[in-house]
Amino acid sequence: QKVQVLPQTVLYIADAETFSGHEECHEQKKARKRNSKETAIALEKLLPKRCQVLGLVTPGVVVTPMGSSSNQPQEIEEGEAGFALLFPKIDGVKIHTFHFSKDSKNRVFDESKFAEAGLKNNPDLRVVLLFGYNSWKSGATRFLHQIVNPLNEKSIILAGGQVESFTSLTSENNNAQPGDACGVVGLAFSGPQIQSATVLLDQDVADERTAEAAMQRLKAANIPEHNTIGFMFACVGRGYRHYKTKRNMEADAFRKFFPNVPLFGFFGHGEIGCDRIVTGNFVLRECNDIKDDLLHGYTTVMTLIHLGSTK
């Protein structure tokens, strides 16, 4: 008997080459370049209509093939690659998508939108994954600060990075982003059983020893490893260039300390995160009034999200 579990939320990430690749056009008997919206629509047709979908395009991809612990996580910096994470209904866990775009008329972001998105006055909020797009636009960095700073609470894990674009956000009437706009999309994870931790690998982490030391810090958080996902958000300037032609260094270091946790993520144009270790009762071990610096370049953010015990 087959048991089917329908996804309620889907996060998919692919590199730009995958989304703007060529397909055969039968009428003209030649290949034509497809656009990202066509690819996104084709993907979404495979999913349930009520499913929340967030799709991102990035310069490179980090993926564990089939999400299986028997497969090594891979840093794919060149060539076509992508993955999709399909989250079913999970007891005690709520996952929702959100989108904030920069309003050219107002310089100040309306923080009441946080409450509408479940990012404020939500005692069960545990993890927020943030992805900025069109970061090269004027005012994009300032806008990102307006989103990140109010969310910079010690009891919430924040992680993510700058992507090239987003292709899907089915919680909105219009999935396509305005071509001249910049903004932030993301996923919020709420639920008392969720545990999480994140560490930042800065520019000084440049060899196997220092990469593994960062993973040891993450391991020391004692996050349960069953029903847990790892995320890696790295700068395009890291990878094999940063590690002097040695490939897959950070993914291999993660695998060494977390052999049973699948790792997913991307190479992007800036990173969001810090060292933030949260204990089982979701209170930080080291808590002070100083806000963490969450926006970085030439770094890697490694994050664990534990979705609770499985029955």
XYZ file of C-alpha atoms in Angstrom:
311
model
C 0.000 0.000 0.000
C 1.399 3.379 -0.989
C 1.336 6.219 1.519
C 1.377 9.688 0.024
C 2.194 12.816 2.015
C 1.232 16.038 0.286
C 3.540 19.025 0.744
C 2.136 22.153 2.372
C 5.234 24.306 1.871
C 7.938 24.024 -0.776
C 11.285 25.801 -0.953
C 13.149 25.281 -4.207
C 16.484 26.769 -5.209
C 18.253 26.518 -8.557
C 21.138 28.270 -10.240
C 20.499 30.828 -12.979
C 21.683 28.481 -15.731
C 18.980 25.965 -14.843
C 16.258 28.581 -15.074
C 17.450 30.256 -18.260
C 18.617 27.099 -20.038
C 17.527 25.992 -23.484
C 14.652 23.742 -24.463
C 13.732 22.276 -27.808
C 10.991 24.137 -29.639
C 9.208 21.558 -31.842
C 7.533 24.121 -34.096
C 10.803 25.722 -35.085
C 12.918 22.549 -34.769
C 15.551 24.379 -32.762
C 16.389 25.221 -29.193
C 15.092 28.424 -27.700
C 15.932 30.108 -24.430
C 13.189 29.655 -21.873
C 12.526 32.291 -19.239
C 12.421 31.699 -15.504
C 8.686 32.295 -15.237
C 7.965 29.450 -17.683
C 10.131 27.107 -15.626
C 8.500 28.235 -12.375
C 4.978 27.703 -13.746
C 5.919 24.226 -14.965
C 7.283 23.326 -11.530
C 4.254 24.654 -9.685
C 1.890 22.599 -11.840
C 3.445 19.523 -10.226
C 2.431 20.677 -6.736
C -0.914 20.880 -4.902
C -2.762 24.134 -5.587
C -2.932 25.182 -1.938
C 0.779 24.618 -1.416
C 2.926 27.601 -0.401
C 5.864 27.813 -2.798
C 9.008 29.935 -2.553
C 11.457 29.632 -5.443
C 14.898 31.252 -5.561
C 17.531 31.688 -8.264
C 21.136 31.803 -7.021
C 24.674 31.752 -8.501
C 25.419 28.319 -7.017
C 23.719 25.568 -5.049
C 24.502 23.371 -2.020
C 22.585 20.094 -2.031
C 22.505 16.640 -0.477
C 21.282 14.370 -3.301
C 17.842 12.912 -2.471
C 18.217 14.386 1.029
C 19.714 11.058 2.079
C 22.347 10.662 4.791
C 23.992 8.047 2.573
C 24.887 10.822 0.093
C 27.607 13.434 0.557
C 26.474 17.082 0.477
C 27.840 18.866 -2.583
C 28.844 22.456 -3.207
C 27.937 23.031 -6.864
C 29.446 26.373 -7.800
C 29.272 25.897 -11.570
C 26.929 24.029 -13.885
C 23.223 23.376 -13.631
C 21.838 22.287 -10.275
C 18.806 22.698 -8.064
C 16.704 21.101 -5.345
C 13.281 21.310 -3.728
C 12.445 20.809 -0.055
C 8.863 19.615 0.405
C 7.471 20.155 3.911
C 4.295 18.198 4.772
C 1.926 19.112 7.590
C 3.984 18.688 10.772
C 2.240 18.556 14.143
C 3.231 21.539 16.257
C 5.049 23.326 13.416
C 3.812 26.182 11.249
C 5.810 27.294 8.201
C 4.755 30.327 6.205
C 6.182 32.458 3.417
C 6.432 36.244 3.410
C 7.478 39.049 1.071
C 8.406 42.668 1.739
C 9.200 44.874 -1.258
C 10.725 48.339 -1.097
C 8.184 51.100 -1.571
C 9.711 53.869 -3.673
C 7.318 56.408 -2.115
C 8.097 55.686 1.546
C 11.614 55.652 2.957
C 10.451 54.132 6.259
C 9.203 50.537 6.300
C 5.794 50.031 7.893
C 6.537 47.597 10.719
C 2.858 46.669 11.071
C 3.529 44.398 8.082
C 5.632 42.213 10.408
C 2.541 41.312 12.434
C 0.585 40.501 9.267
C 3.389 38.120 8.257
C 3.481 36.423 11.675
C 6.888 37.914 12.495
C 5.691 40.014 15.442
C 3.591 39.205 18.527
C 4.198 35.527 17.781
C 5.572 33.779 20.891
C 6.102 30.544 18.947
C 8.322 32.120 16.276
C 11.672 30.291 16.281
C 13.476 30.627 12.932
C 13.331 33.153 10.088
C 15.127 32.445 6.804
C 15.570 35.737 4.893
C 16.526 36.189 1.241
C 17.182 39.599 -0.263
C 16.831 40.123 -4.015
C 18.052 42.827 -6.415
C 20.639 43.804 -3.796
C 22.468 45.942 -6.373
C 19.557 48.398 -6.546
C 19.859 51.790 -4.893
C 18.512 51.632 -1.338
C 18.483 47.819 -1.195
C 20.967 47.543 1.682
C 19.149 50.204 3.705
C 15.851 48.398 3.140
C 17.373 45.086 4.231
C 18.542 46.743 7.459
C 14.969 47.971 8.051
C 13.770 44.358 7.861
C 16.593 42.673 9.761
C 17.071 45.125 12.652
C 13.566 44.792 14.219
C 13.825 40.996 13.920
C 17.246 40.895 15.594
C 15.972 39.289 18.771
C 18.162 36.923 20.738
C 15.478 34.241 20.947
C 15.000 33.992 17.161
C 17.425 32.405 14.718
C 17.935 34.567 11.619
C 19.813 33.223 8.594
C 19.904 33.611 4.828
C 21.549 35.662 2.121
C 21.259 37.705 -1.047
C 19.933 35.826 -4.092
C 19.765 36.803 -7.757
C 15.966 36.730 -7.903
C 12.900 34.896 -6.711
C 10.728 33.120 -9.241
C 7.782 31.936 -7.156
C 5.808 33.148 -4.197
C 2.404 31.566 -4.508
C 1.020 33.151 -1.341
C 0.751 36.347 -3.409
C -1.643 37.102 -6.267
C 1.294 38.022 -8.451
C 4.251 35.654 -8.152
C 6.542 37.692 -10.370
C 8.684 40.330 -8.764
C 8.696 43.832 -10.247
C 11.799 44.086 -12.404
C 12.965 47.361 -10.874
C 12.110 46.566 -7.243
C 14.199 45.169 -4.437
C 13.001 43.415 -1.344
C 13.074 40.419 0.956
C 11.297 37.055 0.777
C 11.523 34.258 3.262
C 10.214 31.418 5.379
C 9.203 31.663 9.036
C 9.155 28.565 11.262
C 6.931 28.682 14.352
C 6.350 26.017 16.990
C 7.437 25.339 20.575
C 9.199 22.088 19.615
C 11.542 23.724 17.084
C 15.198 24.040 18.051
C 17.874 25.807 16.051
C 21.429 27.098 16.045
C 23.655 28.985 13.634
C 27.357 29.793 13.323
C 29.229 32.256 11.142
C 32.392 31.274 9.279
C 34.189 34.575 8.698
C 37.044 35.401 6.349
C 39.588 33.967 8.806
C 38.097 30.506 8.310
C 40.263 29.511 5.369
C 41.419 25.917 5.872
C 40.149 22.524 6.963
C 41.127 23.011 10.613
C 39.280 26.311 11.083
C 36.244 25.095 9.107
C 35.965 22.058 11.376
C 36.354 24.265 14.465
C 33.264 26.196 13.339
C 31.347 22.931 12.978
C 32.425 21.960 16.471
C 30.782 25.156 17.770
C 27.594 24.174 15.957
C 27.829 20.625 17.312
C 28.180 22.012 20.847
C 24.654 23.442 20.567
C 23.402 19.861 21.082
C 20.556 20.249 18.609
C 18.853 16.843 18.105
C 19.940 15.502 14.724
C 16.889 13.446 13.799
C 14.194 15.374 11.894
C 16.751 18.157 11.353
C 17.838 20.081 8.239
C 21.131 21.887 7.714
C 21.358 25.100 5.682
C 24.515 26.631 4.229
C 24.471 30.204 2.901
C 27.882 31.088 1.461
C 29.411 33.974 -0.452
C 30.249 33.399 -4.127
C 33.770 34.461 -3.154
C 34.229 31.399 -0.931
C 34.103 27.792 -2.104
C 37.142 26.464 -3.957
C 38.485 29.966 -4.664
C 38.668 30.787 -0.965
C 40.120 27.400 -0.023
C 42.880 27.511 -2.655
C 41.262 25.182 -5.221
C 40.135 22.585 -2.648
C 36.472 21.945 -3.382
C 33.600 21.099 -1.029
C 35.566 22.050 2.077
C 32.721 23.460 4.177
C 30.141 20.853 3.132
C 32.654 18.101 3.957
C 33.336 19.653 7.371
C 29.587 19.757 8.062
C 29.229 16.118 6.997
C 32.042 15.060 9.333
C 30.189 16.383 12.395
C 26.605 15.847 11.182
C 26.669 12.635 9.091
C 22.912 12.123 9.379
C 21.731 15.685 8.660
C 21.070 16.658 5.013
C 22.596 20.000 3.981
C 21.034 22.463 1.533
C 21.690 26.060 0.554
C 23.364 28.320 -1.969
C 26.215 30.612 -2.937
C 24.976 34.206 -2.988
C 25.904 37.873 -2.945
C 25.917 38.502 0.816
C 25.070 36.564 3.954
C 22.624 37.029 6.835
C 23.405 35.427 10.194
C 25.732 35.202 13.179
C 26.824 32.844 15.950
C 23.566 32.203 17.773
C 23.073 29.091 19.869
C 19.651 28.531 21.421
C 19.007 25.950 24.137
C 16.090 23.555 24.447
C 13.911 26.068 26.297
C 14.754 28.558 23.535
C 16.711 30.997 25.680
C 20.146 32.027 24.508
C 23.068 30.816 26.578
C 24.773 34.162 26.154
C 22.289 36.996 26.127
C 23.168 40.665 26.149
C 21.576 43.897 25.012
C 23.973 44.417 22.101
C 22.416 43.702 18.719
C 24.295 41.174 16.611
C 25.785 42.240 13.309
C 23.789 40.103 10.885
C 24.834 41.336 7.416
C 28.138 40.061 6.031
C 30.250 39.469 2.945
C 32.831 36.745 2.172
C 31.394 34.564 4.947
C 29.366 31.378 5.311
C 26.373 30.916 7.612
C 25.670 27.348 8.779
C 22.273 26.711 10.362
C 20.500 23.738 11.911
C 16.700 23.585 12.174
C 15.202 20.759 14.233
C 11.465 20.319 13.581
C 10.706 18.262 16.686
C 10.635 14.567 17.444
C 9.026 12.206 14.951
C 6.431 9.723 16.127
